[in-house]
Amino acid sequence: MRKRALIATVALVVLVVAVGLSLAIGARSIDPGTVWHAIFSFDPSDPEQLIVRDLRVSRTVIGVLAGAALAIAGALMQSLTRNPFADPGLLGINAGASLAVVISLTLGIGGFAAQVPMAFIGAGIAAVIVYAIGARGAAAGAPVRLALAGVALATLVTSITYAVLLVDDATLEQYRLWVAGSLTGRSADDVTALVPIVLVAIAAALLVSRQLEAVALGEDTARALGISVGATRVIVIVVVTLLAASATAAAGPIIFVGLAVPHLARALVGASLPWLLIVSGLGGAALVLVCDVIGRVIAPPSEIGVGITTAFIGGLIFALMARRMKVVEL
Amino acid sequence: MRSLRIGPFGITTHRRTFVVGLILLGVLLALLIFALVVGKANIGFLDSMRAAIGISVGSPGDFIVGQVRAPRALTTILVGGMLGVSGAILQSLTRNPLASPDFIGISAGAGTGAVLTMWLTSGTSLWVTAAGAAVGGLTAAFLMLVLSWRRGIVPLRLILTGIGIGFVAQAATQYTLTRMDVHEAGSALAWLVGSTTGSTWTHVKVAAAVLAVLLPVILWHARALRTMEMGDDTAKALGIHVNRSRAILAVCSVLLAAAATAVTGPIGFIALVAPALAVRITRGPGVTLIPAALLGAVLLLVADQASQLMPATLQFPVGIFTAVVGAPYLLWLVWRSSRGGQA
């Protein structure tokens, strides 16, 4: 318990440092003192403080939101499907949200307010399909099988997305920037609307985590403990959908955060799901911010979208995870 | 069983497999004729046939059949066959009906190579783009082998590693797309979904050359492939160099998939569906390379014709067609295999 609390504290400190980096580093480096003043004693006449307030704060909030949401969604999926390779990006849930957003762009339903519900619908449909396949049967989805199901679903959804884009140049222009997973595409007001949704979903995840832990031990065990297996699963899928869709709507499809972070967290805090969710959430937020900062400085003067950085790093982590697994576990 | 002997080469084949192969060949020929004759421009049957084999029949048949329909149909057939064989080898080596080069990063790597080439050369020459795709596919395959090598290759680890490599490659592709201007990005996207539109005789030559080199090598090792399905120990006892044969076959499979991607862009699901269907139809005891190739060609040609016959607003590249039909099939396969059968 004390060790876990300590690890959670360390994760929190790492996140705070990452937030600091995200506020200070960019095309124009701003010293920590100015960042401090911009937030706590704002002076509108200072251009550097304006940069921090107008650009970097909203960007950082989106990063924290998306990172925490994706990492927690990944941890929940892994527990629900009893499969270490579950990740909302890998399993096509983010792709479902993307397709829905592209359709709304094509239909000319502009505006963030209309896109978010669409993203929820798309993500929800994808989540149900992938769960139905991944968690079927007593063996509960071998990693390879679930990963392939996710890739198949993502390929299908991406093909349909491409079909829509091929007939609509204007949407393509918006899409190709958004799909790279950028934290800069949304205004602060848009994101504020997502904050309560994500917070409620995270709270629900923590509340249901003990029940989910019991279900993961086996349906019979859970029933013997008086837990409703079906209700727990439905709640978890709804929470995963809310988290993945919010993250996708805010930052574009970001992949692998939900895979890599819970893995690392599990190695640190063990199997206790509530702690796993807390540490994953903090770590995911920190990872996305760090990836975003890397993307800002690696190829000046342009920036690399955070989705590209995470897919690059995450894809390699995924391959190395596969390398480390024993043959029987595959 | 039935034996075919041509000089020193002998193929022993299951009787039903042989009959199915003949029927598929007939179907393929019929489809080819259909593809050459039927289209928006109305060119007579005999004129179409003559123009297709290079006998001049005058305008417009010479151009429409000789330069548009014939290369497109032949490219489609060759690429379909390449994908079918590539998938059949991979599924046999991994003993897993879910394995397919389009999901283990080879097509994705080829896509990255092609888009990078389009960006660097402003997409002037299809030939250069195709070379870039081949380099990308081979690079992905090489990375996959290096990363999954742990005192030999375990097929399932190879698949998972490949999925990871595929995501890295897609990230690189997406990044390149954001750097291109919107018109270039549009044509890159059209290539990335896999399309046979605009195939020329150059495409046919590339595909035919690759097949001509690789197919004999593959058929030479076909017996080893079939024997290895019974287990490594059995294969060794029967005098097969298991590791060497496996390495050669895996490299051939990768090269076929990369070359197919180089020619048409990544066309999904044919490599997955054709071998699985071939095993089902032939009810053979194991892997069936020739029927898989024929079936791949038939399926891709059907998909290509269907995509051409759609109304103008729905004329999508054939890659989208195969994905929309093939993805539910893969999901069904996974769903079914989770009912307790093997994955």
XYZ file of C-alpha atoms in Angstrom:
673
model
C 0.000 0.000 0.000
C 2.673 2.487 1.030
C 4.823 1.428 -1.918
C 1.912 1.966 -4.297
C 1.123 5.358 -2.814
C 4.770 6.282 -3.234
C 4.734 5.202 -6.895
C 1.553 7.183 -7.516
C 3.226 10.221 -5.946
C 6.281 9.781 -8.157
C 3.978 9.506 -11.218
C 2.273 12.729 -10.141
C 5.630 14.492 -9.847
C 6.623 13.234 -13.304
C 3.341 14.574 -14.679
C 3.914 17.983 -13.071
C 7.395 18.139 -14.617
C 5.922 17.145 -18.006
C 3.301 19.887 -17.692
C 6.081 22.356 -16.934
C 8.041 21.219 -20.005
C 4.951 21.428 -22.175
C 4.312 25.007 -21.039
C 7.919 26.143 -21.398
C 9.307 24.378 -24.491
C 8.351 25.121 -28.056
C 9.309 27.194 -31.058
C 10.038 29.862 -28.489
C 11.514 28.711 -25.222
C 10.107 30.529 -22.248
C 11.836 30.499 -18.871
C 10.012 28.870 -15.947
C 9.626 32.180 -14.096
C 7.619 33.691 -16.943
C 5.483 30.537 -17.148
C 4.814 30.839 -13.420
C 3.764 34.464 -13.775
C 1.600 33.738 -16.811
C -0.440 31.281 -14.812
C -0.547 32.817 -11.367
C -0.068 36.559 -11.953
C -0.983 37.122 -15.592
C 0.294 40.255 -17.312
C -1.448 40.628 -20.743
C 1.186 43.073 -22.022
C 3.950 40.455 -22.006
C 3.937 38.522 -25.326
C 5.640 35.501 -23.789
C 2.953 35.254 -21.138
C 0.351 35.528 -23.911
C 1.918 32.575 -25.723
C 1.698 30.503 -22.576
C -1.893 31.523 -21.813
C -3.294 31.359 -25.350
C -1.466 28.461 -26.936
C 0.336 26.273 -24.512
C -2.193 25.994 -21.708
C -4.980 24.636 -23.905
C -2.523 22.354 -25.672
C -1.298 21.005 -22.358
C -4.828 20.472 -21.064
C -5.690 18.480 -24.199
C -2.538 16.402 -23.783
C -3.283 15.595 -20.138
C -6.897 14.800 -20.957
C -6.163 12.576 -23.949
C -3.224 10.797 -22.327
C -5.025 10.001 -19.093
C -8.201 8.926 -20.923
C -6.370 6.610 -23.332
C -4.166 5.002 -20.688
C -7.111 4.316 -18.397
C -9.195 3.021 -21.305
C -6.332 0.699 -22.217
C -5.976 -0.610 -18.658
C -9.738 -1.259 -18.520
C -9.730 -3.037 -21.895
C -6.811 -5.227 -20.873
C -8.585 -6.230 -17.708
C -11.933 -6.747 -19.422
C -10.554 -8.910 -22.223
C -7.818 -10.458 -20.041
C -5.513 -9.644 -22.877
C -2.232 -7.740 -22.535
C -2.422 -6.353 -26.077
C -5.727 -4.532 -25.709
C -5.514 -0.855 -26.580
C -8.296 1.409 -27.809
C -6.151 2.490 -30.750
C -4.947 -0.959 -31.677
C -8.442 -2.419 -31.420
C -9.966 0.038 -33.858
C -12.025 1.997 -31.345
C -10.226 5.246 -32.159
C -10.596 4.455 -35.873
C -14.353 4.135 -35.347
C -14.416 7.561 -33.757
C -12.292 8.926 -36.630
C -14.676 7.604 -39.265
C -17.620 9.187 -37.498
C -15.782 12.516 -37.331
C -14.882 12.327 -41.037
C -18.494 11.597 -41.923
C -19.618 14.612 -39.928
C -16.953 16.757 -41.669
C -18.220 15.582 -45.070
C -21.837 16.190 -44.206
C -20.790 19.729 -43.359
C -21.728 19.338 -39.723
C -19.010 21.691 -38.666
C -18.210 22.480 -35.107
C -16.898 20.515 -32.274
C -20.265 20.180 -30.528
C -21.621 18.026 -33.356
C -18.458 15.992 -33.827
C -18.195 14.770 -30.259
C -21.478 12.838 -30.187
C -20.589 11.391 -33.590
C -17.238 10.254 -32.206
C -19.018 8.566 -29.287
C -21.296 6.668 -31.661
C -18.415 5.524 -33.877
C -16.244 4.489 -30.951
C -19.146 2.714 -29.266
C -19.949 0.570 -32.298
C -16.289 -0.379 -32.753
C -15.884 -1.177 -29.040
C -18.871 -3.513 -29.008
C -17.703 -5.385 -32.110
C -14.155 -5.812 -30.890
C -15.258 -6.831 -27.421
C -17.686 -9.384 -28.796
C -14.802 -10.958 -30.664
C -11.986 -10.474 -28.192
C -13.671 -11.691 -25.038
C -15.511 -14.653 -26.475
C -15.040 -18.120 -25.122
C -13.274 -19.427 -22.044
C -9.814 -18.803 -23.463
C -10.691 -15.105 -23.698
C -8.865 -14.151 -26.829
C -5.257 -15.085 -27.366
C -3.213 -11.919 -27.904
C -2.624 -12.641 -31.574
C -6.307 -13.198 -32.225
C -7.438 -10.017 -30.529
C -4.711 -7.963 -32.184
C -5.715 -9.302 -35.593
C -9.381 -8.639 -34.940
C -8.473 -5.073 -34.046
C -6.313 -4.640 -37.121
C -9.085 -6.077 -39.324
C -11.648 -3.728 -37.849
C -9.271 -0.769 -38.115
C -8.516 -1.658 -41.763
C -12.214 -1.880 -42.605
C -13.012 1.398 -40.908
C -9.972 3.132 -42.405
C -10.919 1.918 -45.897
C -14.382 3.390 -45.517
C -12.785 6.597 -44.233
C -10.543 6.725 -47.310
C -13.545 6.103 -49.552
C -15.250 9.128 -48.051
C -12.092 11.223 -48.346
C -11.417 10.292 -51.977
C -14.613 11.940 -53.111
C -14.190 15.040 -50.957
C -10.994 17.125 -51.223
C -12.037 19.719 -48.682
C -12.538 17.099 -45.994
C -9.210 15.503 -46.909
C -7.465 18.785 -46.182
C -8.934 18.950 -42.666
C -8.614 15.238 -42.062
C -4.936 14.749 -42.844
C -3.934 17.291 -40.219
C -6.357 15.992 -37.637
C -5.527 12.322 -38.194
C -1.871 12.858 -37.383
C -2.989 13.351 -33.804
C -2.321 16.961 -33.067
C -2.925 18.708 -29.790
C -3.114 22.090 -31.507
C -6.272 21.635 -33.548
C -8.768 22.468 -30.817
C -9.562 25.654 -28.998
C -9.609 25.843 -25.217
C -13.387 26.263 -25.151
C -13.936 23.056 -27.103
C -11.807 21.142 -24.702
C -13.390 22.532 -21.592
C -16.560 20.810 -22.747
C -14.754 17.465 -22.697
C -13.201 17.836 -19.239
C -16.345 16.935 -17.257
C -17.067 13.933 -19.504
C -13.577 12.539 -19.007
C -13.635 13.206 -15.261
C -16.974 11.450 -14.854
C -15.729 8.503 -16.909
C -12.545 8.226 -14.832
C -14.566 8.363 -11.610
C -16.851 5.632 -12.938
C -13.805 3.558 -13.880
C -12.438 3.816 -10.338
C -15.827 2.969 -8.817
C -16.277 -0.123 -10.958
C -12.636 -1.250 -10.739
C -13.073 -3.634 -7.771
C -15.980 -5.361 -9.512
C -14.023 -5.588 -12.754
C -11.095 -7.087 -10.869
C -13.393 -9.831 -9.561
C -14.874 -10.457 -13.023
C -11.363 -10.763 -14.435
C -10.695 -13.542 -11.913
C -13.523 -15.538 -13.431
C -17.258 -15.194 -13.858
C -18.051 -17.804 -11.219
C -15.852 -16.130 -8.649
C -17.487 -12.798 -9.380
C -20.991 -14.223 -9.077
C -20.085 -15.913 -5.811
C -19.029 -12.505 -4.513
C -22.447 -11.133 -5.475
C -21.240 -9.059 -8.407
C -23.345 -8.653 -11.523
C -21.015 -9.735 -14.307
C -23.109 -8.410 -17.190
C -23.679 -4.997 -15.633
C -19.974 -4.603 -14.832
C -19.007 -5.380 -18.411
C -21.557 -2.998 -19.875
C -20.402 -0.194 -17.592
C -16.764 -0.821 -18.477
C -17.479 -0.780 -22.219
C -19.430 2.470 -21.883
C -16.582 4.021 -19.872
C -13.969 2.857 -22.399
C -16.052 4.312 -25.223
C -16.426 7.661 -23.479
C -12.711 7.856 -22.735
C -11.489 6.768 -26.176
C -13.966 8.953 -28.049
C -13.188 12.026 -25.931
C -9.477 11.558 -26.490
C -9.962 11.016 -30.232
C -12.258 13.997 -30.625
C -9.802 16.212 -28.765
C -6.491 15.062 -30.196
C -7.101 12.814 -33.204
C -6.469 9.077 -33.164
C -3.555 8.484 -30.794
C -2.408 4.914 -30.628
C -0.432 2.764 -28.179
C -0.674 5.033 -25.132
C -3.308 2.651 -23.827
C -0.975 -0.269 -24.445
C 2.415 0.891 -23.251
C 1.460 2.848 -20.130
C -0.649 0.225 -18.311
C 2.103 -2.292 -18.996
C 4.695 -0.172 -17.314
C 2.259 0.658 -14.513
C 1.486 -3.013 -13.924
C 5.164 -3.763 -13.547
C 5.341 -1.065 -10.859
C 2.139 -1.448 -8.838
C 1.090 -5.028 -9.554
C -2.384 -6.216 -10.451
C -4.457 -4.024 -8.110
C -6.816 -2.379 -10.584
C -7.650 0.885 -8.741
C -3.953 1.671 -8.298
C -3.248 0.550 -11.835
C -5.846 2.997 -13.146
C -4.494 5.886 -11.081
C -0.858 5.335 -12.029
C -1.803 4.663 -15.685
C -3.802 7.880 -15.860
C -0.926 9.961 -14.491
C 1.653 8.156 -16.622
C -0.442 8.377 -19.796
C -0.861 12.114 -19.404
C 2.878 12.511 -18.837
C 3.747 10.309 -21.849
C 1.519 12.239 -24.255
C 2.921 15.556 -23.055
C 6.513 14.353 -23.416
C 5.781 12.962 -26.898
C 4.204 16.283 -27.834
C 7.242 18.195 -26.589
C 9.534 15.868 -28.558
C 7.406 16.496 -31.665
C 7.748 20.253 -31.158
C 11.528 20.318 -31.050
C 12.641 17.387 -33.217
C 12.103 18.894 -36.686
C 12.133 22.699 -36.448
C 10.556 24.849 -37.712
C 7.650 22.429 -38.269
C 6.094 20.149 -35.675
C 5.291 16.445 -35.689
C 1.811 15.498 -34.482
C 1.772 13.651 -31.172
C -0.098 10.707 -32.744
C 2.848 10.078 -35.039
C 5.371 10.233 -32.211
C 3.373 7.848 -30.016
C 2.758 5.408 -32.887
C 6.440 5.414 -33.700
C 7.555 4.819 -30.121
C 4.592 2.609 -29.260
C 4.974 0.402 -32.329
C 8.524 -0.372 -31.297
C 7.478 -1.036 -27.683
C 4.776 -3.373 -29.017
C 7.317 -5.273 -31.114
C 9.679 -5.558 -28.153
C 6.819 -6.796 -25.930
C 6.119 -9.484 -28.506
C 9.804 -10.378 -28.471
C 9.876 -10.774 -24.704
C 6.779 -12.952 -24.413
C 7.210 -16.660 -23.976
C 5.975 -18.828 -26.821
C 3.129 -20.352 -24.809
C 1.756 -16.913 -23.924
C 1.267 -15.962 -27.559
C -3.509 -38.941 -55.527
C -2.224 -38.223 -58.978
C 1.283 -37.678 -60.216
C 2.329 -35.260 -62.905
C 5.787 -35.797 -64.345
C 7.575 -33.420 -66.664
C 11.113 -34.633 -67.122
C 12.841 -34.660 -63.736
C 10.119 -32.545 -62.089
C 7.196 -34.307 -60.504
C 4.196 -32.949 -58.683
C 2.029 -35.293 -56.712
C -1.386 -33.870 -56.266
C -4.636 -34.722 -54.645
C -7.210 -35.635 -57.295
C -9.796 -33.132 -56.107
C -7.149 -30.404 -55.952
C -6.255 -31.103 -59.557
C -9.875 -30.879 -60.713
C -10.470 -27.703 -58.699
C -7.338 -26.206 -60.226
C -8.586 -26.909 -63.733
C -12.002 -25.448 -62.973
C -10.446 -22.321 -61.452
C -8.257 -21.924 -64.517
C -11.371 -22.093 -66.706
C -13.178 -19.540 -64.567
C -10.152 -17.260 -64.698
C -9.998 -17.440 -68.508
C -13.712 -16.714 -68.787
C -13.327 -13.720 -66.463
C -10.339 -12.479 -68.440
C -12.376 -12.542 -71.652
C -15.206 -10.767 -69.857
C -12.765 -8.106 -68.603
C -11.393 -7.576 -72.115
C -14.722 -7.423 -73.919
C -17.100 -5.714 -71.502
C -16.754 -2.045 -70.714
C -18.186 1.375 -71.408
C -16.872 1.461 -74.962
C -18.538 -1.138 -77.136
C -15.870 -3.089 -78.996
C -16.741 -6.362 -80.681
C -15.648 -9.704 -79.256
C -13.231 -10.621 -82.071
C -11.747 -7.127 -82.255
C -11.177 -7.173 -78.488
C -9.397 -10.514 -78.658
C -7.190 -9.366 -81.546
C -6.332 -6.052 -79.898
C -5.470 -7.809 -76.640
C -2.786 -9.942 -78.283
C -1.395 -6.988 -80.182
C -3.015 -7.319 -83.610
C -4.041 -3.890 -84.781
C -7.790 -3.448 -85.286
C -7.700 0.321 -85.665
C -8.891 3.032 -83.332
C -10.380 3.004 -80.701
C -10.025 -0.732 -80.033
C -6.226 -0.652 -80.147
C -6.062 1.851 -77.342
C -9.029 0.841 -75.178
C -8.402 -2.877 -75.216
C -4.700 -2.989 -76.019
C -3.536 -0.219 -73.667
C -6.248 0.003 -70.999
C -8.265 -3.164 -70.508
C -5.631 -5.793 -71.266
C -2.837 -4.443 -69.031
C -5.317 -3.749 -66.257
C -6.803 -7.243 -66.377
C -3.388 -8.925 -66.566
C -1.973 -6.800 -63.743
C -4.991 -7.700 -61.638
C -4.576 -11.401 -62.342
C -0.832 -11.410 -61.619
C -1.144 -9.368 -58.435
C -4.044 -11.516 -57.230
C -1.975 -14.620 -57.851
C 1.043 -13.169 -56.044
C -1.053 -12.248 -53.036
C -2.692 -15.687 -52.992
C 0.647 -17.519 -52.977
C 2.198 -15.121 -50.477
C -0.685 -15.653 -48.059
C -0.729 -19.407 -48.584
C 2.957 -19.705 -47.663
C 2.585 -17.503 -44.619
C -0.509 -19.301 -43.363
C 1.175 -22.650 -43.832
C 4.429 -21.591 -42.146
C 2.648 -20.080 -39.171
C -0.019 -22.786 -39.157
C -2.423 -19.966 -38.578
C -5.309 -19.106 -40.927
C -5.238 -15.528 -39.633
C -1.763 -14.732 -40.935
C -1.561 -12.462 -43.940
C 1.172 -10.162 -45.283
C -1.195 -7.200 -45.328
C -1.449 -7.239 -41.534
C 2.126 -7.890 -40.580
C 3.642 -4.660 -41.746
C 4.887 -5.666 -45.191
C 2.208 -3.814 -47.131
C 2.416 -0.935 -44.653
C 6.186 -0.716 -45.119
C 5.776 -0.765 -48.887
C 3.196 2.016 -48.537
C 5.652 4.132 -46.565
C 8.351 3.576 -49.165
C 6.020 4.580 -51.967
C 4.649 7.704 -50.317
C 8.148 8.834 -49.320
C 9.253 8.352 -52.922
C 6.227 10.285 -54.223
C 7.056 13.125 -51.868
C 10.761 13.244 -52.721
C 10.301 12.925 -56.506
C 6.973 14.811 -56.687
C 5.358 11.623 -57.955
C 6.614 11.992 -61.504
C 7.294 8.352 -62.346
C 5.211 5.356 -61.326
C 8.266 3.222 -61.946
C 10.322 5.081 -59.304
C 7.397 4.943 -56.885
C 7.173 1.193 -57.351
C 10.881 0.805 -56.621
C 10.424 2.852 -53.448
C 7.560 0.582 -52.401
C 9.685 -2.518 -52.886
C 12.476 -1.041 -50.767
C 9.985 -0.090 -48.041
C 8.405 -3.562 -47.969
C 11.776 -5.272 -47.759
C 12.934 -2.922 -45.022
C 9.831 -3.684 -42.963
C 10.332 -7.415 -43.449
C 13.984 -7.156 -42.476
C 13.164 -5.184 -39.317
C 10.494 -7.720 -38.474
C 12.915 -10.619 -38.818
C 15.613 -8.886 -36.768
C 13.228 -7.869 -33.999
C 11.510 -11.241 -33.708
C 14.644 -13.381 -34.028
C 15.316 -15.143 -30.750
C 17.264 -18.280 -31.484
C 15.082 -18.861 -34.514
C 11.716 -17.567 -35.661
C 8.511 -18.292 -33.795
C 5.651 -17.607 -36.224
C 3.254 -16.049 -33.744
C 5.939 -13.713 -32.453
C 6.685 -12.783 -36.043
C 3.025 -11.840 -36.595
C 2.834 -9.686 -33.469
C 6.147 -7.988 -34.238
C 4.887 -7.364 -37.759
C 1.733 -5.689 -36.447
C 3.955 -3.372 -34.398
C 6.162 -2.604 -37.410
C 3.009 -1.923 -39.414
C 1.981 0.791 -36.980
C 5.426 2.381 -37.084
C 5.264 2.371 -40.888
C 1.769 3.865 -40.900
C 2.941 6.634 -38.595
C 5.749 7.419 -41.029
C 3.228 7.440 -43.903
C 0.858 9.777 -42.058
C 3.747 12.115 -41.290
C 4.742 12.203 -44.955
C 1.137 12.930 -45.960
C 1.084 15.995 -43.710
C 4.223 17.320 -45.430
C 2.861 16.998 -48.998
C 0.677 19.573 -50.663
C -2.970 18.630 -50.871
C -3.008 17.450 -54.510
C -0.017 15.202 -53.991
C -1.577 13.958 -50.772
C -4.751 13.143 -52.682
C -2.983 11.017 -55.268
C -0.847 9.371 -52.573
C -4.016 8.467 -50.722
C -5.500 6.997 -53.900
C -2.417 4.812 -54.290
C -2.516 3.805 -50.616
C -5.953 2.204 -50.835
C -4.787 -0.051 -53.643
C -5.896 0.549 -57.195
C -5.509 -1.165 -60.554
C -6.711 1.883 -62.457
C -4.081 3.133 -64.882
C -2.106 -0.103 -65.019
C 0.215 -0.198 -68.019
C 2.223 -2.919 -69.704
C 5.124 -1.862 -67.449
C 3.093 -3.007 -64.437
C 2.400 -6.309 -66.161
C 6.083 -6.803 -66.947
C 7.204 -6.090 -63.371
C 4.635 -8.452 -61.880
C 5.367 -11.182 -64.427
C 9.133 -10.896 -63.908
C 8.826 -11.208 -60.124
C 6.512 -14.211 -60.452
C 8.788 -15.836 -63.015
C 11.741 -15.635 -60.632
C 10.012 -16.564 -57.388
C 7.435 -19.146 -58.423
C 9.942 -21.862 -59.412
C 11.792 -21.383 -56.114
C 8.540 -21.683 -54.205
C 7.321 -24.742 -56.081
C 10.734 -26.338 -55.552
C 10.125 -26.037 -51.790
C 6.421 -26.874 -51.914
C 6.979 -30.405 -50.690
C 9.017 -29.095 -47.750
C 6.187 -26.691 -46.938
C 3.619 -29.470 -46.944
C 5.820 -31.749 -44.895
C 6.577 -29.088 -42.288
C 2.847 -28.817 -41.610
C 3.152 -32.242 -39.985
C 5.641 -30.873 -37.507
C 9.337 -30.042 -37.577
C 10.404 -33.436 -36.243
C 8.504 -35.325 -38.932
C 9.897 -33.024 -41.600
C 13.448 -33.504 -40.331
C 12.953 -37.250 -40.248
C 11.872 -37.079 -43.894
C 15.092 -35.300 -44.827
C 13.861 -31.694 -45.060
C 16.254 -28.908 -44.077
C 13.582 -27.295 -41.943
C 15.232 -23.993 -41.071
C 16.639 -23.381 -44.532
C 13.373 -24.179 -46.311
C 11.409 -22.052 -43.871
C 13.741 -19.075 -44.352
C 13.623 -19.324 -48.154
C 9.839 -19.655 -48.224
C 9.350 -16.759 -45.801
C 11.579 -14.498 -47.893
C 9.678 -15.482 -51.065
C 6.367 -14.723 -49.373
C 7.595 -11.288 -48.280
C 9.005 -10.508 -51.723
C 5.744 -11.474 -53.418
C 3.692 -9.286 -51.099
C 6.094 -6.349 -51.439
C 6.145 -6.668 -55.229
C 2.349 -6.859 -55.369
C 2.146 -3.720 -53.243
C 4.728 -2.037 -55.450
C 2.608 -2.676 -58.525
C -0.883 -1.709 -57.350
C -0.578 -0.279 -53.850
C -1.580 -2.266 -50.785
C -4.647 -4.365 -51.637
C -5.905 -5.995 -48.473
C -7.489 -9.311 -47.644
C -6.842 -11.231 -50.889
C -3.774 -12.846 -49.313
C -5.924 -13.757 -46.329
C -9.043 -15.027 -48.051
C -7.716 -16.817 -51.145
C -5.572 -19.487 -49.407
C -8.205 -20.158 -46.748
C -10.905 -20.597 -49.402
C -8.567 -22.745 -51.498
C -8.034 -25.176 -48.618
C -11.772 -25.258 -48.047
C -12.699 -25.919 -51.671
C -10.011 -28.501 -52.394
C -10.553 -30.184 -49.025
C -6.900 -31.016 -49.445
C -4.752 -32.376 -46.665
C -2.632 -29.238 -46.495
C -1.420 -26.135 -48.238
C -2.394 -25.773 -51.894
C -0.274 -23.161 -53.625
C -1.578 -23.295 -57.195
C -5.288 -23.193 -56.288
C -4.515 -20.346 -53.857
C -2.830 -18.409 -56.662
C -5.690 -19.051 -59.092
C -8.291 -18.172 -56.501
C -6.441 -14.977 -55.589
C -6.435 -13.986 -59.255
C -10.133 -14.843 -59.668
C -11.160 -12.944 -56.527
C -9.188 -9.817 -57.372
C -10.423 -9.802 -60.958
C -14.027 -10.158 -59.786
C -13.520 -7.330 -57.283
C -11.910 -5.153 -59.939
C -14.710 -5.774 -62.448
C -17.320 -5.137 -59.771
C -15.656 -1.849 -58.846
C -15.720 -0.791 -62.523
C -19.357 -1.687 -63.006
C -20.497 0.395 -60.025
C -22.299 3.672 -60.769
C -19.934 6.615 -61.304
C -20.378 8.165 -57.842
C -19.412 4.888 -56.168
C -16.367 4.042 -58.283
C -13.876 3.384 -55.542
C -10.488 1.724 -56.016
C -10.511 -2.053 -55.807
C -8.626 -1.947 -52.482
C -11.644 -0.464 -50.758
C -13.820 -3.166 -52.274
C -11.651 -5.999 -51.004
C -11.454 -4.428 -47.538
C -15.207 -3.999 -47.219
C -15.769 -7.635 -48.194
C -12.653 -9.115 -46.591
C -12.628 -7.458 -43.167
C -15.936 -8.970 -42.032
C -14.562 -12.335 -43.154
C -11.468 -11.913 -40.972
C -13.593 -10.801 -38.034
C -15.774 -13.854 -38.551
C -12.680 -16.093 -38.644
C -11.450 -14.654 -35.359
C -14.910 -14.889 -33.828
C -15.291 -18.495 -34.879
C -11.824 -19.511 -33.761
C -12.542 -18.136 -30.287
C -15.291 -20.714 -29.884
C -12.610 -23.128 -28.751
C -11.100 -24.068 -32.081
C -7.537 -23.236 -32.934
C -6.647 -19.646 -33.626
